[in-house]
Amino acid sequence: RLRTVTLGPGADGLVEANRTFAAWLRGFVDHEYIGTNGSVPVRLIDFDDLANNRFVVSDEVTFGVAGDQVRFDLVLWVNGIPLAVGELKTPTSVKKSWLGGANDIVESYQPEHPEFFVPNVACFASEGKEFMYAAVGAPVERWSPWGESSDTPKLADVLAAAVDMLKPATLLDLLADFTLFEAAKSNDTGSRLTKIIARYTQYEAVNLIVERALDPERKRGLIYHTQGSGKTLAMVFAAGKMLRDPGLSNPTIVLVADRVQLVRQTWEQFRTTSMPRLDIPGTAKALHKLLSTDRRGLIFATVHKFAGAGLLTQRDNVIVLVDEAHRTQEGDLGMTMRSALPNATLIGFTGTPIAKLDRNTFETFGDETDEKRTLHTYDSDQSIADGMTVPIHVAPRLVSFHLDSDGLDAAVEELIAEENLTDDEAEILAKKVSKTATFFSNPERVAASRRPDRALLHNRRPSRHEGTDRCL
């Protein structure tokens, strides 16, 4: 059965075959051995005691049959299974870079010898100045650095990144808890299965989140990651790892946002990556029932559904992941949510934390023992250096407008008379039309402002792993 999986790329495609083999590697496949009663999990790798595994690094590995062979620069084997393949380029030529090695893997090795990559966890490439990696099936533009990028890269930095990512503990951690397979989000015939492997920022943040969830003393944490850097996927990785952690005793993980659209987007990301046990209650009453009846797994809800909840559960293996944590959480709704789940671990995610007298994201979610009250930080400067986002360029220009107050007052009075509005209705109407946003969002005005010299150019590169970035 296991050997047959390596023949899968021809029929099902490399990523599909890779997903099937990953299930074997993770111990998710059962088998009934001769002379035994019932099926037992097949264990190809011991994740609990790494010393029980055999780790080998080979260079100049030849694979294939006579007349159709390929030579890989580096292969990392675990128990005889090739889990990582790397290509290296000379550091002495300005014409050569890691990109050449990545292209060799993506355009030649994987399509021509896919069976060797069926068990693959990650591929990597370097020329001694940068260290880049990716999952099978990923185009070159989606390869990412491991560790913080620098304007003055050094060989020592590359070696440190390679050692950190490719050491047995990290590589097997990536296999067990930091690999996802995302199905198509629509019924488009051209859509395919995509393999996603965590970026180093997600890997660091998720491990800190799990560590905090296991800490009985500290119950808060703030994840400050810039927009477009993959916060939603970090939540997916974190939720999956916590569900599998025996120390959390089958937890309840509540994913909270302040808008229905954000809840739906988060739920969709979890659904397409085949996360189990998803609940998205349609009403506040349904949410209260799930939490008060000891429901385990993943629950998605807006913060508004906690209104009037009262005490729902006092369990301490409840983890609340709050998206856009700088909004709504300091008000009555946020306090009601925390009162409903008094012993829960609260993890806030934001790209724009607020520190004001009346609203302070660091105070609400940050633990006082964390540096700058932040559990993990990935700011825009580092994101730009890593190539995840590009700089923001602002070209200011004068935007003038004239408001005919007398004409507006007359038009409002006419509308009030025609619609026979009450005093309360008239007051509501007056408040709405007095907002400048009403005029700035007028379709004719918006159309008129769409010129090549428009005031704001926000050139954010589409995220390697998420489709939620916006261009204004």
Short mmCIF file of N, CA and C in Angstrom, two decimals, residues 198-354:
data_model
loop_
_atom_site.label_atom_id
_atom_site.label_comp_id
_atom_site.label_asym_id
_atom_site.label_seq_id
_atom_site.Cartn_x
_atom_site.Cartn_y
_atom_site.Cartn_z
N ALA A 198 4.32 26.38 6.91
CA ALA A 198 4.37 27.61 7.69
C ALA A 198 5.62 28.43 7.38
N ARG A 199 5.45 29.74 7.41
CA ARG A 199 6.60 30.64 7.37
C ARG A 199 7.22 30.71 8.77
N TYR A 200 8.44 31.20 8.84
CA TYR A 200 9.13 31.17 10.12
C TYR A 200 8.41 32.00 11.17
N THR A 201 7.77 33.10 10.76
CA THR A 201 7.03 33.92 11.73
C THR A 201 5.84 33.17 12.30
N GLN A 202 5.15 32.43 11.45
CA GLN A 202 4.02 31.63 11.91
C GLN A 202 4.49 30.52 12.84
N TYR A 203 5.60 29.89 12.47
CA TYR A 203 6.16 28.81 13.28
C TYR A 203 6.50 29.31 14.68
N GLU A 204 7.19 30.45 14.75
CA GLU A 204 7.57 31.01 16.04
C GLU A 204 6.35 31.39 16.87
N ALA A 205 5.41 32.11 16.22
CA ALA A 205 4.23 32.59 16.95
C ALA A 205 3.37 31.45 17.45
N VAL A 206 3.15 30.44 16.62
CA VAL A 206 2.28 29.32 17.01
C VAL A 206 2.86 28.57 18.19
N ASN A 207 4.15 28.30 18.17
CA ASN A 207 4.76 27.58 19.30
C ASN A 207 4.64 28.38 20.59
N LEU A 208 4.74 29.71 20.49
CA LEU A 208 4.55 30.55 21.68
C LEU A 208 3.11 30.53 22.16
N ILE A 209 2.16 30.49 21.21
CA ILE A 209 0.74 30.43 21.58
C ILE A 209 0.43 29.13 22.32
N VAL A 210 0.93 28.02 21.79
CA VAL A 210 0.67 26.73 22.44
C VAL A 210 1.32 26.69 23.82
N GLU A 211 2.52 27.23 23.91
CA GLU A 211 3.20 27.28 25.21
C GLU A 211 2.40 28.11 26.21
N ARG A 212 1.83 29.23 25.74
CA ARG A 212 1.02 30.08 26.62
C ARG A 212 -0.28 29.38 27.02
N ALA A 213 -0.88 28.65 26.10
CA ALA A 213 -2.12 27.93 26.42
C ALA A 213 -1.89 26.85 27.48
N LEU A 214 -0.68 26.33 27.54
CA LEU A 214 -0.35 25.30 28.52
C LEU A 214 0.11 25.90 29.86
N ASP A 215 0.28 27.20 29.91
CA ASP A 215 0.76 27.88 31.11
C ASP A 215 -0.42 28.18 32.04
N PRO A 216 -0.48 27.59 33.22
CA PRO A 216 -1.62 27.83 34.11
C PRO A 216 -1.62 29.21 34.76
N GLU A 217 -0.51 29.92 34.71
CA GLU A 217 -0.40 31.22 35.38
C GLU A 217 -0.68 32.39 34.44
N ARG A 218 -0.19 32.30 33.23
CA ARG A 218 -0.35 33.40 32.28
C ARG A 218 -1.43 33.04 31.26
N LYS A 219 -2.45 33.89 31.16
CA LYS A 219 -3.64 33.54 30.37
C LYS A 219 -3.90 34.52 29.22
N ARG A 220 -2.90 35.33 28.87
CA ARG A 220 -3.09 36.30 27.79
C ARG A 220 -1.86 36.35 26.90
N GLY A 221 -2.07 36.81 25.66
CA GLY A 221 -0.95 36.98 24.74
C GLY A 221 -1.37 37.79 23.54
N LEU A 222 -0.50 38.67 23.06
CA LEU A 222 -0.79 39.51 21.90
C LEU A 222 0.16 39.16 20.76
N ILE A 223 -0.41 38.83 19.60
CA ILE A 223 0.35 38.56 18.38
C ILE A 223 0.22 39.78 17.48
N TYR A 224 1.32 40.51 17.34
CA TYR A 224 1.34 41.74 16.54
C TYR A 224 2.03 41.44 15.22
N HIS A 225 1.26 41.09 14.20
CA HIS A 225 1.77 40.79 12.87
C HIS A 225 1.17 41.76 11.86
N THR A 226 2.01 42.33 11.02
CA THR A 226 1.54 43.31 10.05
C THR A 226 0.53 42.71 9.08
N GLN A 227 -0.30 43.58 8.52
CA GLN A 227 -1.34 43.14 7.58
C GLN A 227 -0.72 42.40 6.40
N GLY A 228 -1.38 41.32 5.99
CA GLY A 228 -0.93 40.58 4.81
C GLY A 228 0.17 39.58 5.07
N SER A 229 0.52 39.34 6.34
CA SER A 229 1.62 38.43 6.65
C SER A 229 1.16 37.03 7.03
N GLY A 230 -0.14 36.76 6.94
CA GLY A 230 -0.62 35.41 7.18
C GLY A 230 -1.13 35.14 8.58
N LYS A 231 -1.82 36.12 9.20
CA LYS A 231 -2.34 35.92 10.56
C LYS A 231 -3.39 34.81 10.60
N THR A 232 -4.25 34.75 9.58
CA THR A 232 -5.31 33.74 9.60
C THR A 232 -4.73 32.34 9.55
N LEU A 233 -3.71 32.14 8.71
CA LEU A 233 -3.08 30.83 8.66
C LEU A 233 -2.36 30.50 9.97
N ALA A 234 -1.81 31.52 10.62
CA ALA A 234 -1.20 31.28 11.93
C ALA A 234 -2.26 30.77 12.91
N MET A 235 -3.47 31.30 12.81
CA MET A 235 -4.55 30.83 13.66
C MET A 235 -4.91 29.38 13.34
N VAL A 236 -4.87 29.02 12.06
CA VAL A 236 -5.17 27.64 11.66
C VAL A 236 -4.11 26.69 12.23
N PHE A 237 -2.84 27.04 12.06
CA PHE A 237 -1.76 26.20 12.59
C PHE A 237 -1.87 26.08 14.11
N ALA A 238 -2.13 27.21 14.78
CA ALA A 238 -2.22 27.20 16.24
C ALA A 238 -3.38 26.33 16.71
N ALA A 239 -4.54 26.48 16.08
CA ALA A 239 -5.71 25.70 16.49
C ALA A 239 -5.46 24.21 16.29
N GLY A 240 -4.89 23.84 15.14
CA GLY A 240 -4.62 22.44 14.88
C GLY A 240 -3.65 21.84 15.88
N LYS A 241 -2.59 22.57 16.20
CA LYS A 241 -1.59 22.04 17.14
C LYS A 241 -2.18 21.91 18.54
N MET A 242 -3.01 22.87 18.95
CA MET A 242 -3.60 22.80 20.28
C MET A 242 -4.62 21.67 20.38
N LEU A 243 -5.37 21.41 19.31
CA LEU A 243 -6.32 20.30 19.33
C LEU A 243 -5.60 18.97 19.51
N ARG A 244 -4.40 18.87 18.96
CA ARG A 244 -3.65 17.61 19.02
C ARG A 244 -2.78 17.49 20.26
N ASP A 245 -2.62 18.57 21.02
CA ASP A 245 -1.73 18.54 22.18
C ASP A 245 -2.42 17.84 23.36
N PRO A 246 -1.87 16.71 23.82
CA PRO A 246 -2.52 15.99 24.92
C PRO A 246 -2.55 16.79 26.22
N GLY A 247 -1.64 17.76 26.35
CA GLY A 247 -1.61 18.56 27.57
C GLY A 247 -2.82 19.46 27.73
N LEU A 248 -3.55 19.72 26.64
CA LEU A 248 -4.73 20.58 26.70
C LEU A 248 -6.03 19.78 26.83
N SER A 249 -5.92 18.47 26.84
CA SER A 249 -7.07 17.60 27.13
C SER A 249 -8.29 17.92 26.26
N ASN A 250 -8.10 17.88 24.95
CA ASN A 250 -9.22 18.08 24.02
C ASN A 250 -9.91 19.43 24.27
N PRO A 251 -9.27 20.53 23.91
CA PRO A 251 -9.77 21.86 24.27
C PRO A 251 -10.92 22.34 23.41
N THR A 252 -11.52 23.43 23.85
CA THR A 252 -12.46 24.21 23.05
C THR A 252 -11.73 25.47 22.58
N ILE A 253 -11.71 25.70 21.29
CA ILE A 253 -11.04 26.87 20.73
C ILE A 253 -12.10 27.75 20.08
N VAL A 254 -12.22 28.98 20.57
CA VAL A 254 -13.23 29.92 20.08
C VAL A 254 -12.52 30.98 19.25
N LEU A 255 -12.95 31.13 18.01
CA LEU A 255 -12.37 32.14 17.11
C LEU A 255 -13.35 33.28 16.98
N VAL A 256 -12.92 34.47 17.39
CA VAL A 256 -13.81 35.62 17.53
C VAL A 256 -13.37 36.76 16.63
N ALA A 257 -14.34 37.40 15.99
CA ALA A 257 -14.11 38.62 15.22
C ALA A 257 -15.26 39.58 15.51
N ASP A 258 -15.14 40.80 15.01
CA ASP A 258 -16.20 41.78 15.30
C ASP A 258 -17.14 41.99 14.12
N ARG A 259 -16.92 41.23 13.04
CA ARG A 259 -17.82 41.35 11.89
C ARG A 259 -18.14 39.97 11.34
N VAL A 260 -19.37 39.81 10.87
CA VAL A 260 -19.80 38.52 10.32
C VAL A 260 -18.92 38.13 9.15
N GLN A 261 -18.55 39.10 8.30
CA GLN A 261 -17.72 38.81 7.14
C GLN A 261 -16.37 38.21 7.54
N LEU A 262 -15.75 38.77 8.59
CA LEU A 262 -14.46 38.24 9.05
C LEU A 262 -14.61 36.84 9.61
N VAL A 263 -15.70 36.59 10.32
CA VAL A 263 -15.95 35.24 10.85
C VAL A 263 -16.07 34.25 9.70
N ARG A 264 -16.82 34.63 8.67
CA ARG A 264 -17.00 33.76 7.52
C ARG A 264 -15.68 33.50 6.79
N GLN A 265 -14.86 34.55 6.65
CA GLN A 265 -13.57 34.39 5.98
C GLN A 265 -12.67 33.44 6.77
N THR A 266 -12.65 33.60 8.09
CA THR A 266 -11.82 32.73 8.92
C THR A 266 -12.32 31.30 8.85
N TRP A 267 -13.63 31.11 8.96
CA TRP A 267 -14.21 29.77 8.87
C TRP A 267 -13.88 29.13 7.52
N GLU A 268 -13.94 29.90 6.45
CA GLU A 268 -13.65 29.38 5.11
C GLU A 268 -12.20 28.92 5.01
N GLN A 269 -11.28 29.66 5.62
CA GLN A 269 -9.88 29.25 5.60
C GLN A 269 -9.69 27.93 6.34
N PHE A 270 -10.37 27.77 7.47
CA PHE A 270 -10.29 26.52 8.22
C PHE A 270 -10.93 25.38 7.43
N ARG A 271 -12.06 25.66 6.78
CA ARG A 271 -12.78 24.62 6.05
C ARG A 271 -11.97 24.10 4.88
N THR A 272 -11.35 24.99 4.13
CA THR A 272 -10.63 24.56 2.93
C THR A 272 -9.35 23.82 3.27
N THR A 273 -8.87 23.94 4.51
CA THR A 273 -7.69 23.19 4.91
C THR A 273 -8.06 21.94 5.70
N SER A 274 -9.34 21.56 5.63
CA SER A 274 -9.85 20.30 6.19
C SER A 274 -9.66 20.20 7.70
N MET A 275 -9.80 21.32 8.40
CA MET A 275 -9.74 21.27 9.86
C MET A 275 -11.00 20.60 10.38
N PRO A 276 -10.89 19.75 11.42
CA PRO A 276 -12.06 19.00 11.90
C PRO A 276 -12.88 19.78 12.92
N ARG A 277 -14.07 19.32 13.16
CA ARG A 277 -14.95 19.77 14.25
C ARG A 277 -15.18 21.28 14.24
N LEU A 278 -15.73 21.79 13.16
CA LEU A 278 -16.00 23.22 13.02
C LEU A 278 -17.46 23.50 13.33
N ASP A 279 -17.71 24.47 14.21
CA ASP A 279 -19.07 24.92 14.52
C ASP A 279 -19.15 26.42 14.30
N ILE A 280 -20.19 26.87 13.60
CA ILE A 280 -20.40 28.30 13.40
C ILE A 280 -21.86 28.60 13.74
N PRO A 281 -22.18 28.78 15.02
CA PRO A 281 -23.55 28.98 15.46
C PRO A 281 -24.18 30.22 14.83
N GLY A 282 -25.42 30.08 14.41
CA GLY A 282 -26.08 31.18 13.73
C GLY A 282 -26.67 32.22 14.65
N THR A 283 -26.87 31.88 15.92
CA THR A 283 -27.48 32.81 16.87
C THR A 283 -26.67 32.86 18.15
N ALA A 284 -26.92 33.90 18.96
CA ALA A 284 -26.25 34.02 20.25
C ALA A 284 -26.66 32.86 21.16
N LYS A 285 -27.93 32.48 21.09
CA LYS A 285 -28.42 31.39 21.93
C LYS A 285 -27.70 30.09 21.59
N ALA A 286 -27.49 29.85 20.31
CA ALA A 286 -26.79 28.63 19.89
C ALA A 286 -25.35 28.63 20.37
N LEU A 287 -24.70 29.79 20.32
CA LEU A 287 -23.32 29.90 20.83
C LEU A 287 -23.28 29.61 22.32
N HIS A 288 -24.19 30.22 23.07
CA HIS A 288 -24.22 30.03 24.52
C HIS A 288 -24.42 28.55 24.86
N LYS A 289 -25.26 27.88 24.09
CA LYS A 289 -25.52 26.46 24.36
C LYS A 289 -24.27 25.61 24.10
N LEU A 290 -23.56 25.90 23.00
CA LEU A 290 -22.35 25.13 22.69
C LEU A 290 -21.32 25.25 23.81
N LEU A 291 -21.13 26.47 24.30
CA LEU A 291 -20.10 26.69 25.31
C LEU A 291 -20.53 26.19 26.69
N SER A 292 -21.79 26.30 26.99
CA SER A 292 -22.26 25.88 28.31
C SER A 292 -22.44 24.37 28.41
N THR A 293 -22.50 23.67 27.27
CA THR A 293 -22.66 22.21 27.29
C THR A 293 -21.36 21.48 27.00
N ASP A 294 -20.25 22.18 27.20
CA ASP A 294 -18.93 21.54 27.15
C ASP A 294 -18.55 21.08 25.74
N ARG A 295 -18.92 21.83 24.72
CA ARG A 295 -18.57 21.47 23.35
C ARG A 295 -17.07 21.61 23.14
N ARG A 296 -16.46 20.60 22.53
CA ARG A 296 -15.03 20.65 22.22
C ARG A 296 -14.85 20.90 20.72
N GLY A 297 -13.65 21.32 20.32
CA GLY A 297 -13.37 21.59 18.92
C GLY A 297 -13.29 23.08 18.65
N LEU A 298 -13.69 23.50 17.45
CA LEU A 298 -13.54 24.88 17.01
C LEU A 298 -14.90 25.55 16.86
N ILE A 299 -15.05 26.71 17.46
CA ILE A 299 -16.30 27.47 17.41
C ILE A 299 -15.99 28.86 16.88
N PHE A 300 -16.76 29.32 15.88
CA PHE A 300 -16.56 30.62 15.26
C PHE A 300 -17.73 31.53 15.62
N ALA A 301 -17.44 32.77 16.03
CA ALA A 301 -18.54 33.67 16.42
C ALA A 301 -18.07 35.11 16.41
N THR A 302 -19.02 36.01 16.26
CA THR A 302 -18.73 37.44 16.46
C THR A 302 -18.79 37.72 17.95
N VAL A 303 -18.10 38.77 18.37
CA VAL A 303 -18.09 39.14 19.78
C VAL A 303 -19.48 39.57 20.23
N HIS A 304 -20.32 40.02 19.30
CA HIS A 304 -21.66 40.47 19.64
C HIS A 304 -22.54 39.34 20.18
N LYS A 305 -22.21 38.11 19.81
CA LYS A 305 -23.04 36.98 20.27
C LYS A 305 -22.82 36.66 21.75
N PHE A 306 -21.87 37.32 22.39
CA PHE A 306 -21.67 37.11 23.82
C PHE A 306 -22.55 38.04 24.66
N ALA A 307 -23.26 38.96 24.01
CA ALA A 307 -24.11 39.90 24.74
C ALA A 307 -25.12 39.13 25.59
N GLY A 308 -25.19 39.46 26.90
CA GLY A 308 -26.14 38.82 27.79
C GLY A 308 -25.86 37.37 28.08
N ALA A 309 -24.62 36.93 27.84
CA ALA A 309 -24.32 35.50 27.97
C ALA A 309 -24.26 35.04 29.42
N GLY A 310 -23.74 35.86 30.32
CA GLY A 310 -23.51 35.40 31.67
C GLY A 310 -22.36 34.42 31.70
N LEU A 311 -22.21 33.67 32.75
CA LEU A 311 -21.16 32.68 32.86
C LEU A 311 -21.50 31.46 32.01
N LEU A 312 -20.61 31.09 31.08
CA LEU A 312 -20.87 29.96 30.19
C LEU A 312 -20.06 28.72 30.57
N THR A 313 -18.80 28.88 30.91
CA THR A 313 -17.98 27.75 31.33
C THR A 313 -16.78 28.26 32.11
N GLN A 314 -16.38 27.49 33.10
CA GLN A 314 -15.20 27.85 33.90
C GLN A 314 -14.01 26.95 33.57
N ARG A 315 -14.13 26.14 32.51
CA ARG A 315 -13.00 25.29 32.14
C ARG A 315 -11.78 26.14 31.78
N ASP A 316 -10.59 25.61 32.09
CA ASP A 316 -9.37 26.35 31.78
C ASP A 316 -8.71 25.88 30.49
N ASN A 317 -9.30 24.89 29.80
CA ASN A 317 -8.76 24.50 28.50
C ASN A 317 -9.63 25.04 27.37
N VAL A 318 -10.09 26.28 27.57
CA VAL A 318 -10.76 27.06 26.54
C VAL A 318 -9.77 28.12 26.07
N ILE A 319 -9.54 28.19 24.76
CA ILE A 319 -8.63 29.18 24.19
C ILE A 319 -9.41 30.05 23.23
N VAL A 320 -9.34 31.35 23.41
CA VAL A 320 -10.05 32.31 22.56
C VAL A 320 -9.03 33.01 21.67
N LEU A 321 -9.18 32.87 20.35
CA LEU A 321 -8.32 33.56 19.38
C LEU A 321 -9.11 34.69 18.79
N VAL A 322 -8.71 35.92 19.05
CA VAL A 322 -9.46 37.11 18.64
C VAL A 322 -8.78 37.77 17.46
N ASP A 323 -9.47 37.82 16.32
CA ASP A 323 -8.95 38.51 15.14
C ASP A 323 -9.26 40.00 15.24
N GLU A 324 -8.38 40.83 14.67
CA GLU A 324 -8.54 42.29 14.74
C GLU A 324 -8.79 42.70 16.20
N ALA A 325 -7.87 42.31 17.07
CA ALA A 325 -8.06 42.47 18.51
C ALA A 325 -8.06 43.92 18.97
N HIS A 326 -7.69 44.84 18.09
CA HIS A 326 -7.68 46.26 18.48
C HIS A 326 -9.08 46.88 18.41
N ARG A 327 -10.07 46.10 17.93
CA ARG A 327 -11.42 46.64 17.80
C ARG A 327 -12.37 45.94 18.77
N THR A 328 -13.28 46.68 19.35
CA THR A 328 -14.44 46.17 20.09
C THR A 328 -14.10 45.59 21.47
N GLN A 329 -12.89 45.10 21.67
CA GLN A 329 -12.61 44.31 22.86
C GLN A 329 -12.58 45.10 24.17
N GLU A 330 -12.35 46.42 24.10
CA GLU A 330 -12.30 47.19 25.34
C GLU A 330 -13.68 47.59 25.85
N GLY A 331 -14.71 47.47 25.04
CA GLY A 331 -16.06 47.87 25.43
C GLY A 331 -16.80 46.80 26.20
N ASP A 332 -18.12 47.02 26.32
CA ASP A 332 -18.96 46.10 27.09
C ASP A 332 -18.94 44.70 26.51
N LEU A 333 -18.91 44.59 25.17
CA LEU A 333 -18.94 43.26 24.56
C LEU A 333 -17.69 42.45 24.92
N GLY A 334 -16.54 43.11 24.87
CA GLY A 334 -15.30 42.41 25.21
C GLY A 334 -15.29 41.97 26.67
N MET A 335 -15.77 42.84 27.56
CA MET A 335 -15.80 42.47 28.98
C MET A 335 -16.81 41.35 29.23
N THR A 336 -17.94 41.39 28.52
CA THR A 336 -18.93 40.32 28.65
C THR A 336 -18.35 38.98 28.21
N MET A 337 -17.60 38.99 27.10
CA MET A 337 -16.98 37.76 26.61
C MET A 337 -16.01 37.20 27.64
N ARG A 338 -15.19 38.05 28.23
CA ARG A 338 -14.22 37.58 29.20
C ARG A 338 -14.90 37.09 30.48
N SER A 339 -16.02 37.70 30.84
CA SER A 339 -16.77 37.25 32.01
C SER A 339 -17.43 35.90 31.75
N ALA A 340 -17.83 35.66 30.50
CA ALA A 340 -18.47 34.39 30.16
C ALA A 340 -17.48 33.24 30.18
N LEU A 341 -16.19 33.55 29.94
CA LEU A 341 -15.14 32.52 29.89
C LEU A 341 -14.00 32.94 30.81
N PRO A 342 -14.23 32.97 32.11
CA PRO A 342 -13.27 33.59 33.05
C PRO A 342 -11.91 32.92 33.11
N ASN A 343 -11.82 31.63 32.82
CA ASN A 343 -10.54 30.93 32.93
C ASN A 343 -9.91 30.62 31.57
N ALA A 344 -10.45 31.21 30.52
CA ALA A 344 -9.94 30.96 29.17
C ALA A 344 -8.61 31.68 28.95
N THR A 345 -7.82 31.14 28.04
CA THR A 345 -6.61 31.82 27.57
C THR A 345 -7.01 32.71 26.40
N LEU A 346 -6.67 33.99 26.46
CA LEU A 346 -7.06 34.96 25.44
C LEU A 346 -5.84 35.34 24.61
N ILE A 347 -5.91 35.07 23.31
CA ILE A 347 -4.83 35.43 22.38
C ILE A 347 -5.38 36.40 21.36
N GLY A 348 -4.84 37.60 21.32
CA GLY A 348 -5.28 38.60 20.37
C GLY A 348 -4.35 38.70 19.17
N PHE A 349 -4.93 38.83 17.97
CA PHE A 349 -4.17 39.01 16.73
C PHE A 349 -4.50 40.39 16.17
N THR A 350 -3.47 41.15 15.83
CA THR A 350 -3.71 42.46 15.23
C THR A 350 -2.51 42.90 14.42
N GLY A 351 -2.78 43.71 13.40
CA GLY A 351 -1.71 44.34 12.64
C GLY A 351 -1.57 45.80 12.99
N THR A 352 -2.53 46.31 13.76
CA THR A 352 -2.54 47.73 14.13
C THR A 352 -2.97 47.89 15.59
N PRO A 353 -2.14 47.52 16.54
CA PRO A 353 -2.52 47.68 17.95
C PRO A 353 -2.68 49.15 18.32
N ILE A 354 -3.56 49.42 19.27
CA ILE A 354 -3.87 50.78 19.69
C ILE A 354 -3.41 50.97 21.14
#
